[in-house]
Coordinates of N, CA, C and O in Angstrom, one line a residue:
M215 N 129.0 115.1 101.6 CA 127.9 115.8 100.9 C 128.6 117.0 100.0 O 129.8 117.7 101.2
D216 N 128.5 117.2 99.4 CA 129.7 118.9 99.0 C 129.0 119.6 99.2 O 128.1 120.4 99.3
N217 N 130.5 120.4 99.8 CA 129.8 121.6 100.6 C 130.1 122.7 100.2 O 130.7 124.2 100.1
S218 N 130.3 122.8 98.7 CA 130.4 124.1 97.6 C 129.8 125.2 97.8 O 130.2 125.9 96.5
F219 N 128.6 125.2 98.0 CA 127.6 125.5 98.2 C 126.9 126.0 99.0 O 127.0 125.7 100.3
D220 N 126.0 127.5 99.3 CA 125.6 128.2 100.4 C 124.5 127.2 100.9 O 123.6 127.9 100.4
R221 N 124.8 126.5 102.0 CA 123.7 126.1 102.2 C 122.0 126.8 102.5 O 121.0 126.8 102.0
E222 N 122.4 128.1 103.0 CA 121.3 129.0 103.2 C 120.5 129.4 102.6 O 119.5 129.6 101.9
K223 N 121.2 129.9 101.0 CA 121.3 130.3 99.8 C 119.9 129.2 98.9 O 118.9 129.8 99.1
V224 N 120.6 128.2 99.2 CA 119.6 126.7 98.5 C 118.5 127.0 99.7 O 117.2 126.6 98.9
I225 N 118.9 127.0 100.8 CA 116.8 126.7 101.5 C 116.2 127.9 101.4 O 114.5 127.5 100.9
D226 N 116.7 129.2 101.2 CA 116.4 130.8 100.9 C 115.2 129.6 99.6 O 114.2 130.0 99.3
C227 N 116.0 129.4 99.0 CA 115.8 129.2 97.5 C 114.1 128.2 97.3 O 113.6 128.4 97.0
M228 N 114.4 127.2 97.7 CA 113.5 126.1 98.5 C 112.7 126.3 98.6 O 111.5 126.3 98.6
F229 N 112.4 127.4 99.7 CA 111.0 127.6 100.3 C 110.7 129.6 100.2 O 109.7 129.8 100.3
D230 N 111.4 129.9 98.9 CA 110.8 131.0 98.3 C 109.1 130.2 97.6 O 109.6 129.3 97.2
P231 N 108.7 131.0 97.7 CA 107.2 130.4 97.6 C 106.8 130.7 95.4 O 105.9 128.9 95.5
I232 N 107.5 130.8 95.1 CA 107.3 130.9 93.2 C 108.3 129.6 93.3 O 108.3 128.6 92.8
T233 N 109.4 129.8 93.7 CA 110.3 128.7 93.4 C 110.4 127.6 93.7 O 110.5 126.3 93.4
S234 N 109.5 127.4 95.2 CA 109.0 125.8 95.7 C 107.9 125.3 94.7 O 108.0 123.9 95.3
E235 N 107.2 126.1 94.1 CA 106.5 125.5 93.4 C 107.3 124.8 92.1 O 106.2 123.5 91.8
I236 N 107.7 125.4 91.4 CA 108.4 125.2 90.5 C 109.1 123.8 91.4 O 109.3 122.9 90.2
I237 N 110.0 123.9 92.3 CA 110.7 122.3 92.7 C 109.8 121.6 92.8 O 110.5 120.3 92.2
A238 N 108.6 121.7 93.6 CA 107.8 120.5 93.5 C 107.0 120.2 92.4 O 107.0 118.9 92.3
E239 N 107.0 120.6 90.7 CA 106.8 120.1 90.1 C 107.8 119.4 89.4 O 107.5 118.3 88.7
L240 N 109.2 119.8 89.5 CA 110.1 118.7 89.4 C 110.4 117.7 90.5 O 111.1 116.4 89.3
E241 N 110.4 117.2 91.4 CA 109.8 116.5 92.6 C 109.5 114.7 91.7 O 109.6 114.2 92.0
D242 N 108.0 115.5 90.9 CA 107.7 114.4 90.6 C 107.9 113.8 88.8 O 107.7 112.8 88.2
G243 N 109.0 114.7 88.5 CA 109.8 113.7 87.5 C 110.3 115.0 86.5 O 109.9 116.7 86.7
Q244 N 111.0 115.0 85.2 CA 111.3 116.2 84.9 C 110.1 117.0 84.2 O 108.9 115.8 83.2
K245 N 110.8 117.9 83.7 CA 109.3 118.7 83.1 C 109.8 119.9 82.0 O 111.4 120.2 82.1
D246 N 109.4 120.3 80.5 CA 110.0 120.8 80.0 C 109.3 122.3 80.3 O 108.5 122.7 81.0
S247 N 110.1 123.3 79.8 CA 110.0 124.8 80.1 C 108.6 125.1 80.0 O 107.8 126.1 80.7
K248 N 107.9 124.6 78.4 CA 106.6 125.1 78.4 C 105.4 124.7 79.4 O 104.3 125.7 80.1
Y249 N 106.0 123.7 79.7 CA 104.8 123.0 81.2 C 105.2 124.1 82.2 O 104.1 124.1 83.1
L250 N 106.5 124.4 82.5 CA 106.5 125.0 84.0 C 106.2 126.7 83.5 O 105.5 127.2 84.5
E251 N 106.2 127.0 82.5 CA 105.7 128.6 82.1 C 104.2 128.2 82.5 O 103.8 129.3 82.7
E252 N 103.7 127.3 82.2 CA 102.3 127.4 82.1 C 102.1 127.4 83.4 O 100.6 128.0 83.9
K253 N 102.1 126.5 84.2 CA 102.1 126.3 85.8 C 102.3 127.4 86.7 O 102.2 128.0 87.4
S254 N 103.3 128.3 86.3 CA 103.8 129.6 87.2 C 103.4 130.5 86.4 O 104.0 131.6 87.4
S255 N 103.2 130.9 85.0 CA 103.0 132.0 85.1 C 104.6 132.9 84.8 O 104.2 134.0 84.3
L256 N 105.5 132.1 84.6 CA 106.6 133.1 84.5 C 107.8 132.1 83.1 O 107.0 131.1 82.5
S257 N 108.1 133.7 82.5 CA 108.8 132.8 81.2 C 109.9 131.5 81.5 O 110.2 131.7 82.7
E258 N 110.2 131.5 80.5 CA 111.8 130.6 80.6 C 113.2 131.3 80.8 O 113.3 130.6 81.7
T259 N 112.9 132.1 81.0 CA 114.3 133.1 81.5 C 114.2 133.4 82.9 O 115.0 133.3 83.9
E260 N 112.9 134.1 83.0 CA 112.5 133.9 84.5 C 112.4 133.0 85.5 O 113.4 132.6 87.0
I261 N 112.2 131.6 85.0 CA 112.4 130.4 85.0 C 113.7 129.9 85.6 O 114.1 129.7 86.9
R262 N 114.7 129.7 84.5 CA 115.9 130.1 84.5 C 116.5 130.6 85.6 O 117.4 130.3 86.4
E263 N 116.4 132.3 86.0 CA 116.4 133.0 86.4 C 116.5 132.6 88.0 O 117.3 132.3 89.4
R264 N 115.2 132.1 88.1 CA 115.2 131.5 90.1 C 115.5 130.6 89.8 O 115.6 130.0 91.3
L265 N 116.0 129.6 89.0 CA 116.5 128.3 89.4 C 117.8 128.4 89.2 O 119.0 127.6 89.6
S266 N 118.8 129.4 89.3 CA 119.8 129.6 88.3 C 120.8 129.1 89.7 O 122.2 128.3 88.9
Y267 N 120.9 129.7 90.9 CA 121.9 128.9 91.6 C 121.4 127.4 92.0 O 122.7 126.6 92.2
L268 N 120.6 127.1 91.9 CA 120.2 125.2 92.2 C 120.6 125.1 91.3 O 121.5 123.5 90.9
I269 N 121.1 125.0 89.5 CA 121.5 124.6 88.5 C 122.9 124.4 89.1 O 123.2 123.5 88.4
D270 N 123.7 125.7 89.0 CA 124.7 125.7 89.4 C 125.2 124.7 90.2 O 126.6 124.8 89.9
H271 N 124.8 124.5 91.3 CA 125.1 123.4 92.0 C 124.4 122.2 92.2 O 124.4 121.6 92.9
G272 N 123.9 121.8 90.9 CA 123.9 120.4 91.2 C 122.6 120.1 91.7 O 121.6 118.6 91.4
F273 N 121.5 120.9 92.0 CA 120.2 120.4 92.8 C 119.0 119.9 91.5 O 118.0 119.8 91.9
I274 N 119.5 121.1 90.6 CA 118.0 120.9 89.2 C 119.4 121.3 88.3 O 120.4 122.0 88.3
T275 N 118.7 120.3 87.1 CA 119.6 120.5 85.8 C 119.2 120.8 84.7 O 117.4 120.7 85.0
E276 N 119.4 121.2 83.5 CA 119.0 121.7 82.6 C 119.3 121.0 81.5 O 120.6 121.1 81.3
S277 N 118.6 120.2 80.3 CA 119.1 120.0 79.3 C 118.4 120.4 78.2 O 117.2 121.0 78.4
K278 N 118.5 120.2 77.0 CA 117.8 120.3 75.9 C 117.1 119.2 74.7 O 118.4 117.8 74.7
K279 N 116.2 119.0 74.8 CA 115.5 117.9 74.5 C 114.7 118.0 72.9 O 113.7 118.6 73.7
D280 N 115.1 117.9 71.5 CA 114.3 117.5 70.6 C 113.9 119.4 70.5 O 112.7 120.0 70.8
Q281 N 115.0 120.5 70.5 CA 114.3 121.5 70.7 C 113.7 122.4 72.0 O 113.6 123.5 71.9
K282 N 113.6 121.1 73.1 CA 113.1 121.7 73.9 C 114.0 122.0 75.7 O 114.8 121.4 75.5
T283 N 113.7 122.8 76.4 CA 114.8 123.0 77.4 C 113.9 122.1 78.6 O 112.5 122.2 79.3
I284 N 114.5 120.9 79.1 CA 114.1 120.3 79.6 C 114.7 120.6 81.3 O 116.1 120.8 81.6
F285 N 114.3 120.5 82.3 CA 114.6 121.0 83.7 C 114.3 119.7 84.6 O 112.8 119.1 84.3
S286 N 114.7 119.1 85.6 CA 114.6 118.2 86.8 C 115.6 118.7 87.8 O 116.5 119.3 87.9
A287 N 114.6 118.1 88.9 CA 115.7 117.9 90.3 C 116.8 116.8 90.1 O 116.1 115.4 90.7
N288 N 117.8 116.8 91.4 CA 118.2 115.6 91.8 C 117.5 115.6 93.2 O 117.8 116.2 94.2
V289 N 116.8 115.0 93.4 CA 115.5 115.0 94.4 C 116.7 114.2 95.9 O 116.8 114.9 96.7
Q290 N 117.3 113.6 95.1 CA 118.4 113.0 96.2 C 119.6 113.8 97.2 O 119.5 114.0 98.3
K291 N 120.1 114.6 96.1 CA 120.6 115.6 96.8 C 119.7 116.7 97.7 O 120.7 118.0 98.8
F292 N 118.7 117.1 96.7 CA 118.0 118.0 98.2 C 117.2 117.2 99.4 O 117.8 117.7 100.6
S293 N 117.4 115.8 99.1 CA 117.5 114.8 100.5 C 118.1 115.1 101.5 O 118.4 115.0 102.5
L294 N 119.7 115.2 100.9 CA 120.7 115.1 101.8 C 121.2 116.0 102.3 O 121.2 116.2 103.5
L295 N 120.9 117.2 101.5 CA 120.7 118.6 102.6 C 119.5 118.6 103.9 O 120.2 118.8 104.9
M296 N 118.8 118.5 103.2 CA 118.2 118.7 104.4 C 117.6 117.4 105.3 O 117.7 117.8 106.4
E297 N 118.6 116.4 105.6 CA 119.1 115.5 106.5 C 120.0 115.5 107.0 O 120.3 115.2 108.4
D298 N 120.9 116.3 106.3 CA 122.4 116.6 106.9 C 122.1 117.4 108.3 O 121.3 118.3 108.5
G299 N 122.9 116.6 109.5 CA 122.2 117.7 111.0 C 122.9 118.9 111.3 O 122.4 119.0 111.6
E300 N 123.6 119.5 110.4 CA 124.6 120.3 110.4 C 123.4 121.7 109.9 O 123.1 122.7 110.7
N301 N 122.6 121.1 109.2 CA 121.3 121.8 108.4 C 120.3 122.2 109.1 O 119.4 122.7 108.7
F302 N 119.8 121.3 110.0 CA 118.5 121.0 110.6 C 118.4 122.7 110.9 O 117.0 122.8 110.6
G303 N 118.9 123.4 111.8 CA 118.3 124.8 112.5 C 118.2 125.4 110.9 O 117.2 125.9 111.1
A304 N 119.3 124.9 109.8 CA 118.3 126.4 108.8 C 117.3 125.9 108.0 O 116.5 127.2 107.7
A305 N 117.0 124.4 108.2 CA 115.8 124.3 107.7 C 114.7 125.1 108.5 O 113.7 125.4 107.8
I306 N 114.6 124.8 109.9 CA 113.8 125.0 111.1 C 113.7 127.4 110.9 O 112.3 127.2 110.5
E307 N 114.7 127.3 110.3 CA 114.7 128.8 110.1 C 113.7 129.2 108.6 O 113.1 130.3 108.7
G308 N 114.4 128.5 107.7 CA 113.4 128.7 106.4 C 112.3 128.3 106.3 O 111.4 128.9 106.3
L309 N 111.4 127.3 107.1 CA 109.8 127.5 107.7 C 109.8 128.5 108.5 O 108.6 128.9 108.0
E310 N 110.6 128.9 109.8 CA 110.3 130.2 110.2 C 109.9 131.2 108.9 O 109.0 132.3 109.5
K311 N 110.9 131.9 108.1 CA 110.5 132.7 107.2 C 109.6 132.4 106.3 O 108.7 133.7 106.2
M312 N 109.6 131.0 105.7 CA 108.1 131.1 105.5 C 107.4 131.2 105.9 O 105.5 132.2 105.4
D313 N 106.9 130.8 107.1 CA 105.5 131.2 108.0 C 104.9 132.6 108.3 O 104.2 132.8 107.8
S314 N 106.0 133.5 108.5 CA 106.3 134.7 108.2 C 105.6 135.7 107.4 O 104.7 136.4 107.5
F315 N 106.4 134.8 106.2 CA 105.9 135.7 105.0 C 104.1 135.4 104.7 O 103.5 136.3 104.5
L316 N 103.5 134.4 105.3 CA 102.4 133.8 105.0 C 101.3 134.7 105.6 O 100.4 135.1 105.4
N317 N 101.9 134.5 106.9 CA 101.7 135.5 107.9 C 100.9 136.9 107.9 O 101.1 138.3 107.8

């Protein structure tokens, strides 16, 4: 697996309550920015800002189609990150952070 990204930062993005909702939408397939705007109540610019680190490192792709911005998740790359044995502790920490945030 390519280690040119900060694993903890990716985990933080994945477990951010708003960003995780966007990622969950993308796990079912590509979505255009208008759909994500409606689901998240964020502007396209805000969505892009929240996903920027994930886009920069290939976890999320952004493309243009028929004058629309299309986002999609690289589910395989997310899965490999979570399955990586070195990262299991970081995933647990991420869940603990999310739990403390929700409580």
